[in-house]
């Protein structure tokens, strides 16, 4: 096993409910994932990150956990989880599971106990229960808003039937925020970590990792609605200065107290055999604060969402790459790159949709896959799926309901995976899929993408090839940071160009016109080093890309990988 496998890993996110259904109830499950392990192995990935499959009323896609140490019947049972871990390991795939420490479902035993207990009780102190303001306590303890819309507080009925205290929920009202000042919360999560570590998982994705410690919980915020809009990845009509000012100080995110928790967790991970890892979902601002989560005694990785909101635009991308690599180098952590996930629009759609969106998405993926660090791929990204315009009647995301339909929510990116071209529900399920699958997806199915120029084939090649490139860099590049750095080449406007080591070069044309580029103009050093004429196109995001007579033809919205061939 190579050391610190996660540093440059390709990690694939499975959203179990939408991956593969094994029993015809229309929802994906763990047995379904097991049946598709071969597909994932072929793709060349190193690890699978599974979104939650724990006991849950499923009001927020399982991120409302009612028992973190058991499997929800809709996904199977604990035996299935054990068998998935075992079978993945047998074929050399690692398993990362989600942990959701910011909140519990209101169906969790603890919350029921809290409801049955009196104000001020030990049971209530596991959550954030407070009296309301106003004559009858009818005004919430503060003015914070839920990130899913509406107030961040819900009032409960006390045992005598009267309206009583309020509890905090930064997300849905069925997701009660936990009070991390209470040592019981610490020990319960440690039990959960150990439970899954004992079962052999290789790591954890930590949900809302920046949210656990809260400060000034009874103070109003100057602009609570603005703040939640600033925090939403799908809101784009806010002025940058306004957003930055709001995000620079969020009383419930990125408080100093979170780091103590992760230092403690790190000691637990390190006490287990093998190389267990963790990755934080912590979208903090400015990004220089993000690397504080991956200091050497804290977590291993943090998602870098710069590319998740990036346009296909050279200056922005170059600046984001430089900033990320500089920041992670300060703490000796690896970079990560994320193009989409279950909370964001799908990449092709975000980049404009249709043929052009697809072209840009392919080019963006090849750019990302060649960068130093780890990559995360969200299921269906490798197929070039787009968001689905669902009828409102099919929607299930609490965002849709809490904003009264103003925000459509995230269901469009969660539609099940099409496997077969002509089967019912494209082979996802023999029953009725939980979200309707479009009737035009046949061409996008896994089965239809066997040709070498398909989206899927390109992902397979890039995931395999990036491993070779990495091995080559490790062998041939000297110096501590040699293998993890890149060297920019001077290139025409709208073109990104860099080398990594002596044998790899990348060119990305973000322009909507073709660029002809004589290699000697951009890589004079490499020409002198004796490589002239040895470069070959290793991979390209469009078929028209070419290297003829030492001149590169870069079609619009295209990324091309060059490797130098042995002499
Ligand atoms: C994270 C999850 C998201 C969920 C939220 C609340 O952001 O990725 O799906 O809704 O946390 O748990
Ligand atoms: Ca099922």
Coordinates of C-alpha atoms and ligand atoms in Angstrom, one line a residue:
X1 CA 0.0 0.0 0.0
X2 CA 1.5 3.3 -1.0
X3 CA 1.8 5.7 1.9
X4 CA -0.8 8.4 2.4
X5 CA -2.9 7.0 -0.4
X6 CA -5.5 9.8 -0.1
X7 CA -3.1 12.6 -1.1
X8 CA -3.6 12.1 -4.8
X9 CA -6.6 9.8 -4.8
X10 CA -9.6 9.8 -7.1
X11 CA -12.6 9.5 -4.8
X12 CA -16.0 8.7 -6.2
X13 CA -19.1 9.9 -4.4
X14 CA -22.0 7.4 -4.4
X15 CA -25.4 8.9 -3.4
X16 CA -26.8 5.5 -2.5
X17 CA -30.4 6.3 -3.0
X18 CA -29.8 7.1 -6.7
X19 CA -27.0 4.6 -7.6
X20 CA -28.6 1.1 -8.1
X21 CA -31.7 -0.4 -6.7
X22 CA -31.5 -4.1 -5.9
X23 CA -35.0 -4.9 -4.8
X24 CA -37.3 -3.0 -7.1
X25 CA -38.6 -0.5 -4.5
X26 CA -37.3 2.4 -6.7
X27 CA -34.6 3.5 -4.3
X28 CA -30.9 2.6 -4.5
X29 CA -29.4 0.5 -1.7
X30 CA -26.2 -1.0 -0.4
X31 CA -26.7 -4.3 -2.3
X32 CA -27.1 -2.2 -5.4
X33 CA -23.7 -0.6 -4.7
X34 CA -22.1 -4.0 -4.2
X35 CA -23.5 -5.1 -7.6
X36 CA -21.7 -2.1 -9.3
X37 CA -18.3 -2.5 -7.7
X38 CA -16.9 -3.8 -10.9
X39 CA -17.9 -0.7 -12.8
X40 CA -16.2 1.5 -10.1
X41 CA -13.1 -0.6 -10.2
X42 CA -12.9 -0.2 -14.0
X43 CA -13.2 3.5 -13.7
X44 CA -9.9 3.5 -11.9
X45 CA -10.9 5.2 -8.7
X46 CA -9.2 4.6 -5.4
X47 CA -12.1 5.1 -3.0
X48 CA -15.8 5.3 -2.7
X49 CA -17.4 8.0 -0.5
X50 CA -20.9 6.9 0.4
X51 CA -23.4 9.6 1.3
X52 CA -25.4 8.6 4.5
X53 CA -27.2 5.3 4.6
X54 CA -28.0 5.4 8.3
X55 CA -31.4 5.1 10.0
X56 CA -33.2 8.3 9.0
X57 CA -36.7 9.6 8.3
X58 CA -35.0 10.9 5.2
X59 CA -36.2 14.5 5.3
X60 CA -32.9 15.7 4.0
X61 CA -31.6 12.8 1.9
X62 CA -30.4 10.9 5.0
X63 CA -28.4 13.9 6.3
X64 CA -31.0 13.8 9.1
X65 CA -29.5 10.9 11.0
X66 CA -31.7 9.1 13.6
X67 CA -29.1 6.4 14.4
X68 CA -25.6 6.8 13.1
X69 CA -24.7 3.3 14.1
X70 CA -27.3 1.4 12.1
X71 CA -28.4 1.2 8.5
X72 CA -31.8 2.4 7.3
X73 CA -34.0 -0.4 6.0
X74 CA -34.4 1.4 2.7
X75 CA -30.7 0.8 2.2
X76 CA -30.4 -2.7 3.7
X77 CA -28.9 -3.6 7.0
X78 CA -25.6 -3.7 8.8
X79 CA -24.6 -7.0 7.2
X80 CA -24.9 -5.3 3.8
X81 CA -22.7 -2.5 5.0
X82 CA -20.1 -5.0 6.2
X83 CA -20.3 -7.0 3.1
X84 CA -19.8 -3.8 1.0
X85 CA -16.7 -2.8 2.9
X86 CA -15.3 -6.3 2.6
X87 CA -16.0 -6.7 -1.1
X88 CA -14.7 -3.3 -1.9
X89 CA -11.5 -4.1 -0.1
X90 CA -11.2 -7.4 -1.9
X91 CA -10.8 -5.5 -5.2
X92 CA -8.6 -2.8 -3.8
X93 CA -11.2 0.0 -3.3
X94 CA -11.3 2.0 -0.1
X95 CA -14.6 3.0 1.6
X96 CA -15.2 6.4 3.1
X97 CA -18.5 7.0 5.0
X98 CA -20.2 10.3 5.9
X99 CA -20.5 11.5 9.4
X100 CA -23.0 14.2 10.3
X101 CA -21.9 15.8 13.6
X102 CA -23.7 19.2 13.4
X103 CA -27.2 17.8 13.9
X104 CA -29.3 14.8 14.7
X105 CA -32.7 14.0 13.2
X106 CA -35.6 14.9 15.5
X107 CA -36.3 11.2 15.3
X108 CA -33.1 10.4 17.2
X109 CA -33.6 8.9 20.7
X110 CA -31.8 11.9 22.2
X111 CA -34.2 14.4 20.7
X112 CA -37.2 12.5 21.9
X113 CA -35.8 12.4 25.4
X114 CA -35.2 16.1 25.2
X115 CA -38.8 16.7 24.2
X116 CA -40.0 14.5 27.1
X117 CA -37.8 16.3 29.6
X118 CA -38.1 19.7 31.2
X119 CA -36.4 23.0 30.2
X120 CA -32.9 23.1 31.8
X121 CA -32.6 19.2 31.9
X122 CA -29.5 17.3 30.9
X123 CA -31.5 15.8 28.0
X124 CA -32.1 19.2 26.5
X125 CA -28.5 20.3 27.0
X126 CA -27.5 18.0 24.2
X127 CA -29.1 20.4 21.8
X128 CA -29.6 24.2 21.8
X129 CA -32.9 24.7 23.6
X130 CA -33.7 28.3 24.8
X131 CA -36.7 30.2 26.0
X132 CA -38.1 32.6 23.5
X133 CA -38.2 36.4 23.8
X134 CA -41.3 38.6 24.1
X135 CA -44.1 38.5 26.7
X136 CA -45.0 34.8 26.1
X137 CA -41.7 33.6 24.7
X138 CA -43.3 33.9 21.2
X139 CA -40.2 35.5 19.6
X140 CA -37.3 33.1 18.8
X141 CA -34.1 33.4 20.9
X142 CA -32.4 35.2 18.1
X143 CA -33.0 36.2 14.5
X144 CA -30.9 33.6 12.6
X145 CA -32.3 32.0 9.5
X146 CA -32.1 28.4 8.4
X147 CA -29.8 27.8 5.4
X148 CA -32.7 26.0 3.8
X149 CA -35.0 29.0 4.3
X150 CA -37.3 30.2 7.1
X151 CA -36.3 30.7 10.7
X152 CA -33.5 28.7 12.4
X153 CA -35.7 28.0 15.4
X154 CA -38.7 25.9 16.1
X155 CA -40.9 26.1 19.2
X156 CA -41.9 22.9 21.0
X157 CA -44.8 21.9 23.1
X158 CA -44.0 21.2 26.7
X159 CA -45.4 18.1 28.5
X160 CA -48.3 20.1 29.9
X161 CA -49.4 21.0 26.3
X162 CA -48.3 24.6 26.5
X163 CA -46.0 26.3 23.9
X164 CA -42.5 26.2 25.3
X165 CA -38.9 26.5 24.4
X166 CA -37.3 26.8 21.0
X167 CA -34.5 24.6 19.5
X168 CA -31.9 25.7 17.0
X169 CA -31.7 24.1 13.5
X170 CA -29.4 25.7 10.9
X171 CA -31.0 23.4 8.3
X172 CA -34.4 21.7 8.3
X173 CA -36.6 21.8 11.4
X174 CA -36.2 18.0 11.6
X175 CA -32.4 18.5 11.9
X176 CA -31.7 19.8 15.5
X177 CA -28.2 21.3 16.0
X178 CA -26.2 19.5 18.6
X179 CA -24.5 21.3 21.5
X180 CA -20.8 20.5 21.3
X181 CA -20.2 22.1 24.7
X182 CA -21.8 19.0 26.1
X183 CA -19.2 16.2 26.7
X184 CA -21.8 13.5 26.0
X185 CA -22.0 14.7 22.4
X186 CA -18.2 14.3 22.1
X187 CA -18.3 10.8 23.5
X188 CA -21.3 9.7 21.4
X189 CA -19.5 10.8 18.2
X190 CA -16.3 9.0 19.2
X191 CA -18.4 5.9 19.6
X192 CA -19.7 6.4 16.1
X193 CA -16.2 6.9 14.7
X194 CA -15.0 3.8 16.4
X195 CA -18.0 1.8 15.4
X196 CA -17.2 2.4 11.7
X197 CA -13.5 2.2 12.1
X198 CA -13.9 -1.2 13.7
X199 CA -15.9 -2.2 10.7
X200 CA -12.9 -1.3 8.5
X201 CA -13.9 1.9 6.8
X202 CA -10.9 3.9 5.5
X203 CA -12.2 7.3 6.3
X204 CA -14.9 9.8 6.9
X205 CA -16.4 12.7 5.0
X206 CA -17.4 15.2 7.7
X207 CA -20.6 17.0 7.0
X208 CA -20.8 20.7 7.8
X209 CA -17.5 20.3 9.6
X210 CA -17.2 24.1 10.3
X211 CA -20.5 24.3 12.1
X212 CA -20.1 22.4 15.3
X213 CA -19.0 25.2 17.6
X214 CA -21.4 28.1 18.0
X215 CA -20.8 31.5 19.5
X216 CA -23.0 34.3 20.7
X217 CA -26.0 32.1 20.3
X218 CA -28.4 34.6 21.8
X219 CA -27.3 37.6 19.7
X220 CA -29.1 38.8 16.7
X221 CA -27.3 39.0 13.4
X222 CA -27.3 42.3 11.5
X223 CA -28.6 40.8 8.3
X224 CA -29.7 37.2 8.8
X225 CA -31.4 36.8 5.4
X226 CA -28.4 38.2 3.6
X227 CA -26.2 35.9 5.5
X228 CA -28.0 32.7 4.5
X229 CA -28.1 33.8 0.9
X230 CA -24.4 34.5 1.0
X231 CA -23.9 30.9 2.3
X232 CA -25.8 29.3 -0.5
X233 CA -23.8 27.8 -3.4
X234 CA -26.8 28.3 -5.7
X235 CA -27.3 32.0 -5.2
X236 CA -25.5 34.1 -7.7
X237 CA -27.1 37.5 -7.8
X238 CA -25.3 38.9 -4.8
X239 CA -22.5 41.5 -5.1
X240 CA -19.2 40.0 -4.4
X241 CA -18.2 42.7 -1.8
X242 CA -21.5 42.2 0.1
X243 CA -21.1 38.5 0.1
X244 CA -17.5 38.6 1.3
X245 CA -18.3 41.0 4.1
X246 CA -21.2 38.8 5.3
X247 CA -19.1 35.6 5.0
X248 CA -16.1 37.1 6.8
X249 CA -17.8 36.5 10.2
X250 CA -20.5 33.9 10.6
X251 CA -21.4 33.4 14.2
X252 CA -22.3 29.7 13.7
X253 CA -19.5 28.7 11.3
X254 CA -15.7 28.4 11.5
X255 CA -15.4 29.2 15.2
X256 CA -12.2 28.3 17.0
X257 CA -13.8 25.6 19.0
X258 CA -14.1 23.2 16.1
X259 CA -10.4 22.6 15.9
X260 CA -10.2 21.0 19.3
X261 CA -12.7 18.4 18.1
X262 CA -10.7 17.5 15.1
X263 CA -7.5 17.3 17.0
X264 CA -9.2 14.7 19.2
X265 CA -10.6 12.8 16.2
X266 CA -7.2 12.8 14.5
X267 CA -5.8 11.0 17.5
X268 CA -8.5 8.4 17.1
X269 CA -7.9 7.9 13.4
X270 CA -4.2 7.5 14.0
X271 CA -4.7 4.9 16.7
X272 CA -6.2 2.5 14.1
X273 CA -4.1 0.3 11.8
X274 CA -3.9 1.2 8.2
X275 CA -4.2 4.8 6.9
X276 CA -7.6 6.1 7.9
X277 CA -8.4 9.5 6.5
X278 CA -10.9 12.3 6.8
X279 CA -12.2 15.1 4.6
X280 CA -14.0 18.2 5.8
X281 CA -16.9 19.8 4.2
X282 CA -16.1 23.2 5.5
X283 CA -16.8 26.1 3.1
X284 CA -15.1 28.9 5.1
X285 CA -14.0 32.3 4.1
X286 CA -11.5 33.6 3.3
X287 CA -10.1 30.3 1.9
X288 CA -6.8 30.9 3.8
X289 CA -8.8 29.9 6.9
X290 CA -9.7 26.6 5.3
X291 CA -6.3 25.1 5.6
X292 CA -6.5 25.5 9.3
X293 CA -8.7 22.3 9.2
X294 CA -5.9 20.3 7.6
X295 CA -3.0 21.2 9.9
X296 CA -0.9 18.2 10.6
X297 CA -2.7 17.3 13.8
X298 CA -6.2 17.8 12.4
X299 CA -8.0 16.5 9.4
X300 CA -6.4 15.1 6.2
X301 CA -8.3 16.9 3.5
X302 CA -10.8 19.7 3.0
X303 CA -13.0 20.1 0.0
X304 CA -11.9 22.9 -2.2
X305 CA -15.1 24.3 -3.7
X306 CA -13.3 27.0 -5.9
X307 CA -14.0 24.9 -9.0
X308 CA -17.5 24.0 -8.0
X309 CA -18.5 27.6 -8.6
X310 CA -15.9 28.4 -11.3
X311 CA -16.7 29.5 -14.8
X312 CA -14.7 28.1 -17.6
X313 CA -12.5 31.1 -17.6
X314 CA -8.7 31.1 -17.8
X315 CA -7.8 33.9 -15.4
X316 CA -10.1 32.8 -12.7
X317 CA -9.0 29.2 -13.0
X318 CA -5.3 30.0 -12.9
X319 CA -5.7 32.3 -9.9
X320 CA -7.7 29.6 -8.1
X321 CA -5.1 26.9 -8.8
X322 CA -2.3 29.2 -7.6
X323 CA -4.1 30.2 -4.5
X324 CA -5.0 26.7 -3.6
X325 CA -1.6 25.2 -4.1
X326 CA 0.1 28.0 -2.2
X327 CA -2.3 27.7 0.7
X328 CA -2.1 24.0 1.1
X329 CA 1.6 24.0 0.8
X330 CA 1.8 26.1 4.0
X331 CA 0.4 23.2 6.0
X332 CA 1.9 20.5 3.9
X333 CA -1.6 19.2 3.0
X334 CA -2.7 18.0 -0.4
X335 CA -5.0 20.1 -2.5
X336 CA -8.5 18.7 -3.5
X337 CA -10.6 19.5 -6.5
X338 CA -14.4 19.2 -6.7
X339 CA -16.5 19.9 -9.8
X340 CA -19.9 19.1 -8.4
X341 CA -21.7 17.1 -5.7
X342 CA -25.2 16.2 -4.5
X343 CA -25.7 19.8 -3.3
X344 CA -24.7 21.7 -6.5
X345 CA -25.9 21.8 -10.1
X346 CA -24.3 19.2 -12.3
X347 CA -21.2 20.4 -14.1
X348 CA -22.5 20.3 -17.7
X349 CA -25.6 22.3 -16.6
X350 CA -23.6 24.8 -14.6
X351 CA -21.3 25.5 -17.6
X352 CA -24.3 26.3 -19.8
X353 CA -25.7 22.9 -20.7
X354 CA -26.1 21.3 -24.2
X355 CA -23.2 20.6 -26.5
X356 CA -21.1 23.6 -25.5
X357 CA -21.7 22.9 -21.8
X358 CA -20.6 19.3 -22.3
X359 CA -17.5 20.4 -24.2
X360 CA -16.6 22.8 -21.5
X361 CA -17.3 20.1 -18.8
X362 CA -15.0 17.7 -20.6
X363 CA -12.2 20.3 -20.8
X364 CA -12.7 21.3 -17.2
X365 CA -12.5 17.7 -16.0
X366 CA -9.2 17.1 -17.9
X367 CA -7.8 20.3 -16.4
X368 CA -8.8 19.2 -12.9
X369 CA -7.6 15.6 -13.3
X370 CA -4.0 16.8 -14.1
X371 CA -3.6 19.1 -11.1
X372 CA -1.6 18.1 -8.0
X373 CA -3.8 16.7 -5.3
X374 CA -6.9 14.6 -4.9
X375 CA -10.0 14.7 -7.0
X376 CA -13.6 14.0 -6.1
X377 CA -16.1 12.8 -8.7
X378 CA -19.9 12.8 -8.1
X379 CA -21.8 9.8 -9.5
X380 CA -23.0 10.6 -13.0
X381 CA -20.4 13.3 -13.6
X382 CA -18.4 10.8 -15.5
X383 CA -21.4 10.2 -17.8
X384 CA -21.8 13.9 -18.5
X385 CA -25.3 13.9 -17.0
X386 CA -27.2 17.2 -16.8
X387 CA -29.6 18.5 -14.2
X388 CA -33.1 17.3 -14.8
X389 CA -36.0 19.8 -14.9
X390 CA -38.3 17.9 -12.5
X391 CA -42.0 18.8 -12.0
X392 CA -42.5 20.4 -8.7
X393 CA -44.8 17.5 -7.7
X394 CA -41.7 15.2 -7.8
X395 CA -39.5 17.4 -5.6
X396 CA -38.3 16.2 -2.2
X397 CA -35.6 18.5 -1.1
X398 CA -36.5 20.5 2.0
X399 CA -35.0 23.6 0.4
X400 CA -38.0 23.5 -2.1
X401 CA -40.5 23.4 0.7
X402 CA -38.9 25.8 3.2
X403 CA -38.5 28.4 0.5
X404 CA -42.1 27.8 -0.7
X405 CA -40.8 26.8 -4.1
X406 CA -38.8 30.0 -4.7
X407 CA -35.6 27.8 -4.7
X408 CA -36.1 24.6 -6.6
X409 CA -33.5 22.8 -4.5
X410 CA -31.1 20.0 -5.3
X411 CA -33.2 17.1 -6.6
X412 CA -32.3 17.9 -10.2
X413 CA -28.8 16.7 -9.6
X414 CA -29.9 13.6 -7.7
X415 CA -31.8 11.7 -10.4
X416 CA -30.8 8.0 -10.5
X417 CA -28.0 6.7 -12.7
X418 CA -28.9 5.4 -16.2
X419 CA -27.0 2.1 -16.6
X420 CA -28.7 0.3 -19.6
X421 CA -29.8 2.0 -22.8
X422 CA -33.1 0.3 -23.3
X423 CA -34.2 -1.3 -20.0
X424 CA -37.0 0.0 -17.9
X425 CA -35.6 2.9 -15.8
X426 CA -32.4 2.4 -17.6
X427 CA -31.6 -0.6 -15.4
X428 CA -31.6 1.5 -12.2
X429 CA -34.7 -0.2 -10.8
X430 CA -37.3 -2.7 -11.9
X431 CA -39.8 -0.4 -10.0
X432 CA -40.7 3.2 -10.2
X433 CA -37.6 5.4 -9.5
X434 CA -38.0 7.8 -6.5
X435 CA -37.3 10.7 -8.9
X436 CA -38.5 10.4 -12.5
X437 CA -35.7 9.7 -15.0
X438 CA -35.9 11.6 -18.3
X439 CA -36.9 9.8 -21.5
X440 CA -33.9 11.1 -23.4
X441 CA -31.2 9.6 -21.3
X442 CA -30.6 6.4 -23.4
X443 CA -27.5 7.9 -25.1
X444 CA -26.1 8.9 -21.7
X445 CA -26.4 5.5 -20.2
X446 CA -23.2 3.6 -19.2
X447 CA -24.1 1.0 -21.8
X448 CA -24.2 3.6 -24.6
X449 CA -20.9 5.1 -23.7
X450 CA -18.6 2.2 -24.6
X451 CA -17.0 4.2 -27.6
X452 CA -13.6 5.7 -27.0
X453 CA -14.8 9.2 -27.6
X454 CA -17.5 9.1 -25.0
X455 CA -17.6 11.2 -21.8
X456 CA -17.2 8.0 -19.7
X457 CA -14.3 6.7 -21.7
X458 CA -12.5 10.0 -21.3
X459 CA -13.0 9.9 -17.5
X460 CA -11.7 6.3 -17.4
X461 CA -8.6 7.2 -19.4
X462 CA -7.8 10.3 -17.4
X463 CA -8.3 8.6 -14.1
X464 CA -6.0 5.8 -15.1
X465 CA -3.5 8.1 -16.8
X466 CA -3.2 10.5 -13.9
X467 CA -1.9 7.6 -11.8
X468 CA 0.9 6.9 -14.3
X469 CA 1.8 10.6 -14.5
X470 CA 2.0 10.7 -10.7
X471 CA 4.2 7.6 -10.6
X472 CA 6.4 9.1 -13.2
X473 CA 6.7 12.4 -11.3
X474 CA 7.5 10.6 -8.1
X475 CA 10.3 8.7 -9.9
X476 CA 11.8 11.5 -11.8
X477 CA 11.2 14.8 -10.1
X478 CA 13.6 15.9 -7.4
X479 CA 13.0 18.1 -4.4
X480 CA 10.4 18.1 -1.7
X481 CA 7.6 19.8 -3.6
X482 CA 8.7 18.7 -7.1
X483 CA 5.9 16.1 -7.5
X484 CA 3.2 18.3 -6.2
X485 CA 3.9 21.5 -8.0
X486 CA 3.3 22.7 -11.5
X487 CA 5.1 25.2 -13.7
X488 CA 3.1 27.7 -15.7
X489 CA 4.1 28.3 -19.3
X490 CA 3.6 31.7 -21.0
X491 CA 0.6 31.2 -23.2
X492 CA -1.9 33.2 -25.4
X493 CA -4.9 34.9 -23.8
X494 CA -7.5 32.5 -22.7
X495 CA -5.1 29.5 -22.7
X496 CA -3.8 27.7 -19.6
X497 CA -0.6 25.9 -20.1
X498 CA 1.6 24.2 -17.5
X499 CA 4.1 21.4 -17.2
X500 CA 4.6 19.0 -14.3
X501 CA 8.1 17.6 -14.4
X502 CA 9.9 17.0 -17.7
X503 CA 7.4 14.6 -19.2
X504 CA 3.9 16.1 -18.8
X505 CA 2.4 19.2 -20.3
X506 CA -1.2 20.5 -20.3
X507 CA -2.9 23.0 -22.6
X508 CA -6.5 24.3 -22.0
X509 CA -8.1 26.6 -24.5
X510 CA -11.0 28.4 -22.8
X511 CA -11.6 30.6 -25.9
X512 CA -14.5 30.0 -28.2
X513 CA -12.1 30.0 -31.1
X514 CA -9.3 27.6 -32.2
X515 CA -5.7 28.4 -31.2
X516 CA -2.6 27.2 -33.1
X517 CA 0.4 27.0 -30.9
X518 CA 4.0 26.1 -32.0
X519 CA 5.4 24.1 -29.2
X520 CA 8.8 25.8 -29.5
X521 CA 7.1 29.1 -28.6
X522 CA 5.6 27.9 -25.4
X523 CA 8.1 25.3 -24.2
X524 CA 11.5 26.7 -25.2
X525 CA 13.2 25.1 -22.2
X526 CA 11.7 21.7 -22.9
X527 CA 12.8 21.9 -26.5
X528 CA 16.4 22.6 -25.3
X529 CA 16.3 19.8 -22.8
X530 CA 16.1 17.4 -25.8
X531 CA 12.4 16.7 -25.8
X532 CA 11.8 18.5 -29.1
X533 CA 9.7 16.2 -31.3
X534 CA 9.1 13.7 -28.6
X535 CA 5.8 15.0 -27.3
X536 CA 2.7 13.1 -28.1
X537 CA -1.0 13.7 -27.3
X538 CA -1.8 11.5 -24.4
X539 CA -5.4 12.5 -24.0
X540 CA -7.7 15.3 -25.2
X541 CA -11.2 16.4 -24.5
X542 CA -12.1 16.9 -28.1
X543 CA -11.3 14.8 -31.2
X544 CA -10.1 17.7 -33.3
X545 CA -7.2 18.4 -31.1
X546 CA -3.8 17.6 -32.7
X547 CA -0.1 17.9 -32.6
X548 CA 1.3 18.0 -36.1
X549 CA 4.7 19.2 -37.1
X550 CA 5.3 20.4 -33.5
X551 CA 2.3 22.7 -33.6
X552 CA -0.7 22.2 -31.4
X553 CA -4.2 22.6 -32.7
X554 CA -6.3 23.6 -29.8
X555 CA -10.0 23.6 -30.7
X556 CA -12.4 25.9 -28.6
X557 CA -13.0 24.7 -25.1
X558 CA -10.5 21.9 -25.2
X559 CA -7.9 20.5 -22.8
X560 CA -5.1 18.4 -24.1
X561 CA -2.5 16.4 -22.2
X562 CA 0.9 15.9 -23.7
X563 CA 3.5 13.4 -22.6
X564 CA 7.0 13.0 -23.9
X565 CA 7.5 9.7 -25.6
X566 CA 10.7 7.7 -24.8
X567 CA 13.4 8.4 -27.4
Ligands
LIG1 C1 -24.3 19.1 3.9 C2 -24.8 18.1 3.0 C3 -26.1 18.5 2.5 C4 -27.1 18.6 3.7 C5 -26.5 19.6 4.7 C6 -27.2 19.4 6.0 O1 -24.1 20.4 3.3 O2 -23.9 17.9 1.9 O3 -26.7 17.6 1.6 O4 -28.3 19.1 3.3 O5 -25.1 19.3 5.0 O6 -26.9 18.2 6.6
LIG2 CA1 -34.0 -0.6 -3.0

